[in-house]
Short mmCIF file of C-alpha atoms in Angstrom, two decimals:
data_model
loop_
_atom_site.label_atom_id
_atom_site.label_comp_id
_atom_site.label_asym_id
_atom_site.label_seq_id
_atom_site.Cartn_x
_atom_site.Cartn_y
_atom_site.Cartn_z
CA MET A 883 50.14 29.70 -50.65
CA LEU A 884 49.05 33.32 -50.71
CA TYR A 885 47.09 34.76 -53.61
CA PRO A 886 48.08 38.22 -54.89
CA TRP A 887 45.02 39.84 -53.30
CA GLN A 888 45.68 38.44 -49.82
CA THR A 889 48.52 40.72 -48.72
CA GLU A 890 46.32 42.79 -46.41
CA ASP A 891 44.59 39.68 -45.06
CA TRP A 892 48.00 38.20 -44.23
CA GLN A 893 49.07 41.36 -42.46
CA GLN A 894 45.83 41.23 -40.48
CA LEU A 895 46.72 37.72 -39.28
CA MET A 896 50.31 38.69 -38.52
CA ALA A 897 49.05 41.51 -36.30
CA LEU A 898 47.49 38.82 -34.10
CA ARG A 899 50.58 36.62 -34.05
CA ASP A 900 52.10 37.84 -30.78
CA ARG A 901 48.84 37.46 -28.85
CA LEU A 902 47.22 34.69 -30.82
CA PRO A 903 43.60 33.86 -29.89
CA HIS A 904 42.81 30.20 -29.33
CA ALA A 905 40.26 30.30 -32.19
CA LEU A 906 40.17 32.36 -35.37
CA LEU A 907 37.12 32.31 -37.64
CA LEU A 908 38.00 33.26 -41.22
CA HIS A 909 34.88 34.18 -43.13
CA GLY A 910 33.97 35.84 -46.39
CA GLN A 911 32.66 35.16 -49.87
CA GLN A 912 33.09 31.71 -51.34
CA GLY A 913 35.93 31.39 -53.82
CA ILE A 914 38.36 34.04 -52.51
CA GLY A 915 40.91 31.66 -50.97
CA LYS A 916 39.95 31.49 -47.29
CA ARG A 917 40.86 27.82 -46.90
CA ASP A 918 44.24 28.26 -48.59
CA LEU A 919 44.99 31.25 -46.38
CA ALA A 920 44.14 29.22 -43.27
CA LEU A 921 46.42 26.38 -44.37
CA HIS A 922 49.23 28.83 -45.17
CA PHE A 923 48.88 30.42 -41.76
CA ALA A 924 48.90 27.00 -40.10
CA GLN A 925 52.14 26.16 -41.90
CA ALA A 926 53.62 29.49 -40.77
CA LEU A 927 52.76 28.69 -37.14
CA LEU A 928 54.69 25.41 -37.46
CA CYS A 929 57.61 26.69 -39.55
CA ASP A 930 61.04 26.55 -37.89
CA THR A 931 62.46 29.53 -39.80
CA PRO A 932 59.65 31.83 -41.00
CA LEU A 933 60.42 34.65 -43.41
CA ALA A 934 60.56 38.32 -42.43
CA ASP A 935 56.86 38.82 -43.24
CA GLY A 936 55.89 35.74 -41.23
CA GLN A 937 55.31 33.42 -44.17
CA PRO A 938 56.64 29.85 -43.95
CA CYS A 939 60.09 29.29 -45.43
CA GLY A 940 59.07 26.15 -47.30
CA ALA A 941 62.52 24.61 -46.73
CA CYS A 942 62.72 23.55 -43.07
CA ALA A 943 61.82 20.10 -41.76
CA ALA A 944 58.46 21.34 -40.43
CA CYS A 945 57.52 22.80 -43.83
CA HIS A 946 58.47 19.56 -45.59
CA TRP A 947 56.33 17.53 -43.20
CA PHE A 948 53.46 19.96 -43.66
CA SER A 949 53.63 19.87 -47.48
CA GLN A 950 53.65 16.07 -47.38
CA GLY A 951 50.60 16.04 -45.11
CA ASN A 952 52.25 14.31 -42.16
CA HIS A 953 53.23 16.99 -39.66
CA PRO A 954 52.55 15.44 -36.23
CA ASP A 955 51.21 18.69 -34.75
CA PHE A 956 48.83 19.65 -37.54
CA THR A 957 45.22 18.50 -37.87
CA VAL A 958 42.71 19.27 -40.60
CA VAL A 959 39.02 18.35 -40.42
CA ARG A 960 36.80 18.48 -43.51
CA PRO A 961 33.98 16.41 -45.05
CA GLU A 962 35.00 13.12 -46.62
CA ALA A 963 33.68 14.34 -49.98
CA MET A 964 36.21 17.18 -49.92
CA GLU A 965 39.04 14.82 -49.03
CA GLY A 966 38.23 12.72 -52.07
CA ALA A 967 37.92 15.73 -54.39
CA GLU A 968 41.21 17.19 -53.21
CA SER A 969 43.00 13.85 -53.56
CA ASP A 970 41.72 13.57 -57.13
CA ALA A 971 42.90 17.10 -57.85
CA GLU A 972 46.35 16.16 -56.63
CA GLY A 973 46.40 13.10 -58.86
CA LYS A 974 46.21 10.57 -56.06
CA ALA A 975 44.47 7.26 -56.48
CA ASP A 976 41.62 6.48 -54.13
CA ASP A 977 41.96 2.84 -53.17
CA GLY A 978 39.04 1.90 -50.97
CA GLY A 979 40.35 -1.63 -50.53
CA SER A 980 37.21 -3.16 -51.98
CA SER A 981 35.84 -3.67 -55.44
CA GLY A 982 32.30 -3.75 -54.13
CA LYS A 983 29.81 -0.92 -54.01
CA LYS A 984 31.10 1.97 -51.91
CA LYS A 985 29.13 4.31 -49.75
CA ALA A 986 29.09 7.86 -51.08
CA PRO A 987 31.52 10.07 -49.15
CA SER A 988 29.86 12.32 -46.61
CA LYS A 989 29.34 15.99 -47.42
CA ILE A 990 29.13 16.89 -43.74
CA ILE A 991 31.68 16.78 -40.94
CA ARG A 992 30.65 13.67 -39.04
CA MET A 993 30.50 13.34 -35.27
CA GLU A 994 33.19 10.65 -35.43
CA GLN A 995 35.58 13.18 -36.95
CA VAL A 996 34.89 15.65 -34.15
CA ARG A 997 35.48 12.97 -31.51
CA ALA A 998 38.78 12.02 -33.16
CA LEU A 999 39.81 15.68 -33.18
CA ILE A 1000 38.99 16.15 -29.50
CA GLU A 1001 41.01 13.06 -28.65
CA ALA A 1002 43.96 14.24 -30.76
CA VAL A 1003 44.19 17.71 -29.20
CA GLY A 1004 44.01 16.19 -25.73
CA ILE A 1005 47.55 14.87 -26.22
CA GLY A 1006 50.58 17.12 -25.83
CA THR A 1007 52.33 18.45 -28.93
CA HIS A 1008 55.18 16.41 -30.38
CA ARG A 1009 57.57 19.30 -30.99
CA SER A 1010 56.75 21.50 -27.99
CA GLY A 1011 55.27 24.19 -30.22
CA LEU A 1012 51.82 25.17 -31.41
CA ARG A 1013 49.20 22.77 -32.72
CA PRO A 1014 47.09 24.43 -35.46
CA VAL A 1015 43.76 22.81 -36.28
CA VAL A 1016 42.01 23.79 -39.52
CA ILE A 1017 38.29 23.03 -39.84
CA TYR A 1018 36.46 23.79 -43.09
CA PRO A 1019 33.79 24.49 -43.95
CA LEU A 1020 32.68 25.08 -40.38
CA ASP A 1021 29.03 25.22 -41.50
CA ALA A 1022 29.34 21.53 -42.52
CA LEU A 1023 29.25 20.65 -38.82
CA GLN A 1024 25.93 19.20 -37.71
CA HIS A 1025 24.29 20.27 -34.45
CA GLU A 1026 25.76 17.48 -32.33
CA GLY A 1027 29.27 18.01 -33.68
CA ALA A 1028 29.02 21.78 -33.25
CA ASN A 1029 28.06 21.36 -29.59
CA ALA A 1030 30.97 18.96 -29.03
CA LEU A 1031 33.38 21.42 -30.64
CA LEU A 1032 31.91 24.21 -28.52
CA LYS A 1033 32.96 22.43 -25.33
CA THR A 1034 36.53 22.25 -26.61
CA LEU A 1035 36.50 25.92 -27.58
CA GLU A 1036 35.27 26.81 -24.10
CA GLU A 1037 38.21 24.96 -22.53
CA PRO A 1038 40.87 24.94 -25.26
CA PRO A 1039 43.83 22.58 -24.83
CA PRO A 1040 47.23 24.24 -24.30
CA ALA A 1041 49.13 25.38 -27.41
CA THR A 1042 46.16 24.62 -29.71
CA VAL A 1043 45.00 27.18 -32.26
CA PHE A 1044 41.73 26.56 -34.10
CA LEU A 1045 41.52 28.05 -37.59
CA LEU A 1046 37.86 27.82 -38.61
CA VAL A 1047 36.73 28.64 -42.14
CA THR A 1048 33.25 29.34 -43.47
CA ASP A 1049 31.44 30.94 -46.40
CA ARG A 1050 28.23 31.02 -44.38
CA ILE A 1051 28.80 32.75 -41.08
CA ASP A 1052 25.02 33.06 -40.76
CA ARG A 1053 24.84 29.27 -40.27
CA ILE A 1054 27.29 29.16 -37.36
CA LEU A 1055 25.95 28.80 -33.81
CA PRO A 1056 26.10 32.12 -31.92
CA THR A 1057 27.78 30.30 -29.03
CA ILE A 1058 30.65 29.29 -31.32
CA LEU A 1059 30.88 32.77 -32.82
CA SER A 1060 31.22 34.25 -29.35
CA ARG A 1061 34.29 32.11 -28.64
CA CYS A 1062 36.20 33.00 -31.80
CA ARG A 1063 38.07 36.02 -33.04
CA GLN A 1064 36.32 36.76 -36.31
CA VAL A 1065 38.47 37.77 -39.29
CA ALA A 1066 36.58 39.03 -42.35
CA LEU A 1067 38.55 38.40 -45.54
CA ARG A 1068 38.39 40.78 -48.47
CA ARG A 1069 37.15 40.05 -51.95
CA PRO A 1070 39.84 41.02 -54.50
CA SER A 1071 39.40 44.06 -56.68
CA GLN A 1072 38.17 43.35 -60.19
CA PRO A 1073 41.49 44.34 -61.85
CA ALA A 1074 43.48 42.07 -59.51
CA ALA A 1075 41.10 39.16 -60.01
CA LEU A 1076 41.08 39.56 -63.81
CA GLU A 1077 44.87 39.77 -63.97
CA TRP A 1078 45.18 36.56 -61.98
CA LEU A 1079 42.53 34.71 -64.01
CA ARG A 1080 44.20 35.68 -67.29
CA ALA A 1081 47.51 34.45 -65.91
CA GLN A 1082 45.79 31.09 -65.30
CA GLY A 1083 44.75 30.98 -68.94
CA VAL A 1084 41.01 31.52 -68.35
CA ALA A 1085 39.23 32.48 -71.56
CA ASP A 1086 36.66 35.28 -71.36
CA ALA A 1087 37.81 36.12 -67.82
CA PRO A 1088 35.46 39.13 -67.38
CA ALA A 1089 32.34 37.02 -68.05
CA GLN A 1090 33.56 34.17 -65.84
CA LEU A 1091 34.38 36.57 -63.00
CA ALA A 1092 31.01 38.32 -63.29
CA GLN A 1093 29.12 35.01 -63.08
CA ALA A 1094 31.21 34.08 -60.04
CA GLY A 1095 30.23 37.30 -58.27
CA GLY A 1096 33.81 38.58 -58.28
CA ALA A 1097 35.31 35.43 -56.70
CA PRO A 1098 38.35 34.41 -58.78
CA LEU A 1099 38.71 30.83 -57.51
CA THR A 1100 35.05 30.14 -58.22
CA ALA A 1101 35.56 31.57 -61.71
CA LEU A 1102 38.65 29.41 -62.27
CA HIS A 1103 36.94 26.22 -61.12
CA ALA A 1104 33.94 26.97 -63.32
CA ALA A 1105 36.16 27.54 -66.34
CA GLU A 1106 37.91 24.21 -65.74
CA ALA A 1107 34.77 22.24 -64.96
CA GLU A 1108 33.48 19.62 -67.33
CA GLU A 1109 29.98 20.91 -66.62
CA LEU A 1110 30.70 24.35 -68.10
CA PRO A 1111 28.95 23.71 -71.47
CA LEU A 1112 25.89 22.42 -69.63
CA GLN A 1113 25.90 25.43 -67.32
CA ARG A 1114 25.97 27.72 -70.34
CA TRP A 1115 23.12 25.71 -71.83
CA LEU A 1116 21.11 26.30 -68.65
CA VAL A 1117 21.63 30.05 -68.97
CA ASP A 1118 20.29 29.86 -72.53
CA GLN A 1119 17.21 28.03 -71.23
CA LEU A 1120 16.61 30.64 -68.53
CA ALA A 1121 16.94 33.34 -71.17
CA ALA A 1122 13.99 31.73 -72.99
CA GLY A 1123 11.72 32.80 -70.11
CA PRO A 1124 8.11 31.77 -70.84
CA SER A 1125 9.29 29.46 -73.66
CA LEU A 1126 11.34 27.29 -71.30
CA ASP A 1127 10.48 23.58 -71.46
CA ALA A 1128 10.99 22.84 -67.78
CA LEU A 1129 10.65 19.04 -67.98
CA ALA A 1130 13.00 18.68 -70.94
CA ALA A 1131 15.52 21.02 -69.31
CA ALA A 1132 15.45 19.05 -66.06
CA GLU A 1133 16.13 15.88 -68.07
CA GLN A 1134 19.22 17.45 -69.64
CA LEU A 1135 20.46 18.94 -66.37
CA GLN A 1136 20.64 15.68 -64.41
CA LYS A 1137 24.42 15.62 -64.84
CA LEU A 1138 24.75 18.92 -62.98
CA PRO A 1139 24.82 18.99 -59.16
CA VAL A 1140 21.70 20.51 -57.64
CA PRO A 1141 23.74 23.26 -55.86
CA SER A 1142 25.19 24.32 -59.22
CA VAL A 1143 21.74 24.61 -60.83
CA LEU A 1144 20.28 26.50 -57.86
CA GLY A 1145 23.31 28.81 -57.75
CA ILE A 1146 22.89 29.78 -61.41
CA LEU A 1147 19.17 30.32 -60.87
CA GLN A 1148 19.84 32.54 -57.86
CA ARG A 1149 22.33 34.68 -59.76
CA TRP A 1150 20.03 34.95 -62.78
CA THR A 1151 17.11 35.94 -60.54
CA TYR A 1152 19.29 38.55 -58.80
CA ASP A 1153 19.99 40.16 -62.18
CA LEU A 1154 16.30 40.02 -63.13
CA LEU A 1155 15.42 41.83 -59.93
CA ALA A 1156 18.19 44.38 -60.42
CA LEU A 1157 16.85 45.29 -63.85
CA CYS A 1158 13.24 45.16 -62.70
CA LEU A 1159 13.81 47.52 -59.77
CA GLY A 1160 16.10 49.84 -61.70
CA GLY A 1161 18.67 51.93 -59.91
CA GLY A 1162 21.16 52.01 -62.77
CA GLY A 1163 23.26 49.11 -61.51
CA GLY A 1164 22.53 46.80 -64.40
CA ALA A 1165 23.19 43.07 -64.46
CA ARG A 1166 25.85 41.96 -62.00
CA TYR A 1167 26.33 38.28 -62.85
CA PHE A 1168 25.27 38.06 -66.51
CA PRO A 1169 26.04 41.45 -68.08
CA GLY A 1170 26.47 39.78 -71.47
CA GLU A 1171 22.85 38.57 -71.28
CA THR A 1172 21.31 41.97 -70.58
CA ALA A 1173 19.03 41.89 -73.63
CA ALA A 1174 17.62 38.47 -72.67
CA LEU A 1175 17.21 39.57 -69.05
CA GLN A 1176 15.26 42.64 -70.15
CA ARG A 1177 12.96 40.52 -72.31
CA CYS A 1178 12.21 38.36 -69.28
CA VAL A 1179 11.68 41.37 -67.02
CA ALA A 1180 9.15 42.78 -69.46
CA VAL A 1181 6.76 39.88 -68.81
CA THR A 1182 7.02 39.58 -65.02
CA ASP A 1183 7.17 41.88 -62.00
CA ALA A 1184 9.23 42.48 -58.85
CA HIS A 1185 6.70 40.87 -56.52
CA ARG A 1186 6.84 37.51 -58.30
CA LEU A 1187 10.62 37.68 -58.65
CA GLN A 1188 11.11 38.39 -54.94
CA ALA A 1189 8.81 35.51 -53.99
CA PHE A 1190 10.70 33.17 -56.32
CA ALA A 1191 14.05 34.31 -54.90
CA ALA A 1192 12.79 33.48 -51.40
CA ARG A 1193 11.75 29.99 -52.53
CA LEU A 1194 15.22 29.43 -53.99
CA VAL A 1195 16.71 30.21 -50.59
CA GLN A 1196 14.51 27.50 -49.08
CA HIS A 1197 15.66 25.00 -51.72
CA ARG A 1198 19.30 25.83 -51.04
CA ARG A 1199 18.94 24.89 -47.39
CA HIS A 1200 18.45 21.27 -48.45
CA GLU A 1201 20.51 21.25 -51.64
CA GLN A 1202 23.07 18.72 -50.41
CA HIS A 1203 20.42 16.14 -49.54
CA PRO A 1204 17.74 16.20 -52.24
CA LEU A 1205 15.57 13.10 -52.21
CA ALA A 1206 15.36 13.18 -55.99
CA ALA A 1207 17.58 15.65 -57.85
CA ARG A 1208 15.58 15.54 -61.05
CA LEU A 1209 12.31 16.23 -59.23
CA VAL A 1210 13.91 19.22 -57.50
CA MET A 1211 15.07 20.61 -60.85
CA GLU A 1212 11.69 20.02 -62.46
CA ALA A 1213 9.89 21.79 -59.61
CA VAL A 1214 12.24 24.76 -59.59
CA LEU A 1215 12.26 25.23 -63.36
CA MET A 1216 8.46 24.95 -63.58
CA ASP A 1217 8.24 27.51 -60.79
CA TYR A 1218 10.61 29.75 -62.77
CA ARG A 1219 8.48 29.48 -65.92
CA GLN A 1220 5.42 30.53 -63.90
CA LEU A 1221 7.09 33.91 -63.37
CA PHE A 1222 6.20 34.81 -66.94
CA GLN A 1223 2.65 33.46 -67.10
CA ARG A 1224 -0.23 35.91 -67.31
CA GLN A 1225 -1.79 36.39 -63.88
CA PRO A 1226 -5.60 36.13 -63.49
CA ALA A 1227 -7.35 39.46 -63.20
#
C-alpha cells in the first residue's frame, strides 16, 4: 500500500522503472513507511497488469499470490522477531510445534537466512519475469552476513532486484552502499501526517506526532501500544529532574523494552539541549512539557547535557542485547539525575 505522503516517492521509483538498478537502498527516518513502500514496489514489479501510474492492480494472479505471501518469485528477508510480530499483527497463530521452552526469536538477520537467500536467487525465476528481494532492516545484518550479501550484489543474478530498507544508513558498510542506488524517502509534512493520524482515530495526534519526531507510523504504533501509559509515566519521572528516584523508576520500567526507554530519554535530552542553547526553536518532541523542561534546564548546563547525550548514543549501540535490562535502566536514570546535581567548585 501507499500512504498519502508517498506520491512523490512512488514517482521517484517509477522514474527508475525502465532502467532498473539491480539494488535499490530505500532510507530515511524510522516510521515513515519505507518497508511498506518497498513491498508495494515489489508487488508492482510482479504484477501482470499494473495500473497507469505503475501501481499493482491487486486483482491479477500475481497480486493474489503476493498478498497471500506465496509468490514463487518474491523473497523477503527480515529478523525472526519481526516475522513473529507481523504474524501476530495479522492475527495468525504461532505454532512452534512444541510446548516446551522456546528460544527467543532473533532480532538480527542470521547468516543462515543470507545463505538461504543466495541459494534461492541462484535458481531461475518461475514466471520468466523479475525476482524482487526485500531485505529489512538492512542494518540488522551482522558483519558476516553483510559480506556474504556483498558478494551477491557484486555479481547479481539475472532478473533479480534487491530492495534494501534501512533507518540507519550510517550503519551500512560503505562497500554495500557503493553497489546500491540510494533513494532517500521524504518525511511527510505535519498537516499530511496529522490528517492521516486523525483518520486512524489517534487521540491527541499533535502530541503523539511531536514525540515521534514527525513520523506518523511511529506515532500510530505508540498510540496503540500497551506500553503507552508507562511511557507517559516515564516522561513524568524525567520531568521531576533532580527529584527522580532512579532505582524505583527502573523497577517500574522493567516492562518497557530498553530501546523504548532510551529513545524517550534521547528525545527528552534533545529538547533540554534545544532550550538550553536557545535559538528560538523550542521543544521539538515534548512541546506540551515546556515548563517542566525549562525547570530542568535551570539546574543543569549544556556541557553536561551534551556529554549525557553522547553516552545515550553509546547505550543505543547495544540496546538490543543488554545483559541486564534493569541494570541498564538504573545506570542511565542515575546518570540522568546527576545532570541536576550541584557540581563541586
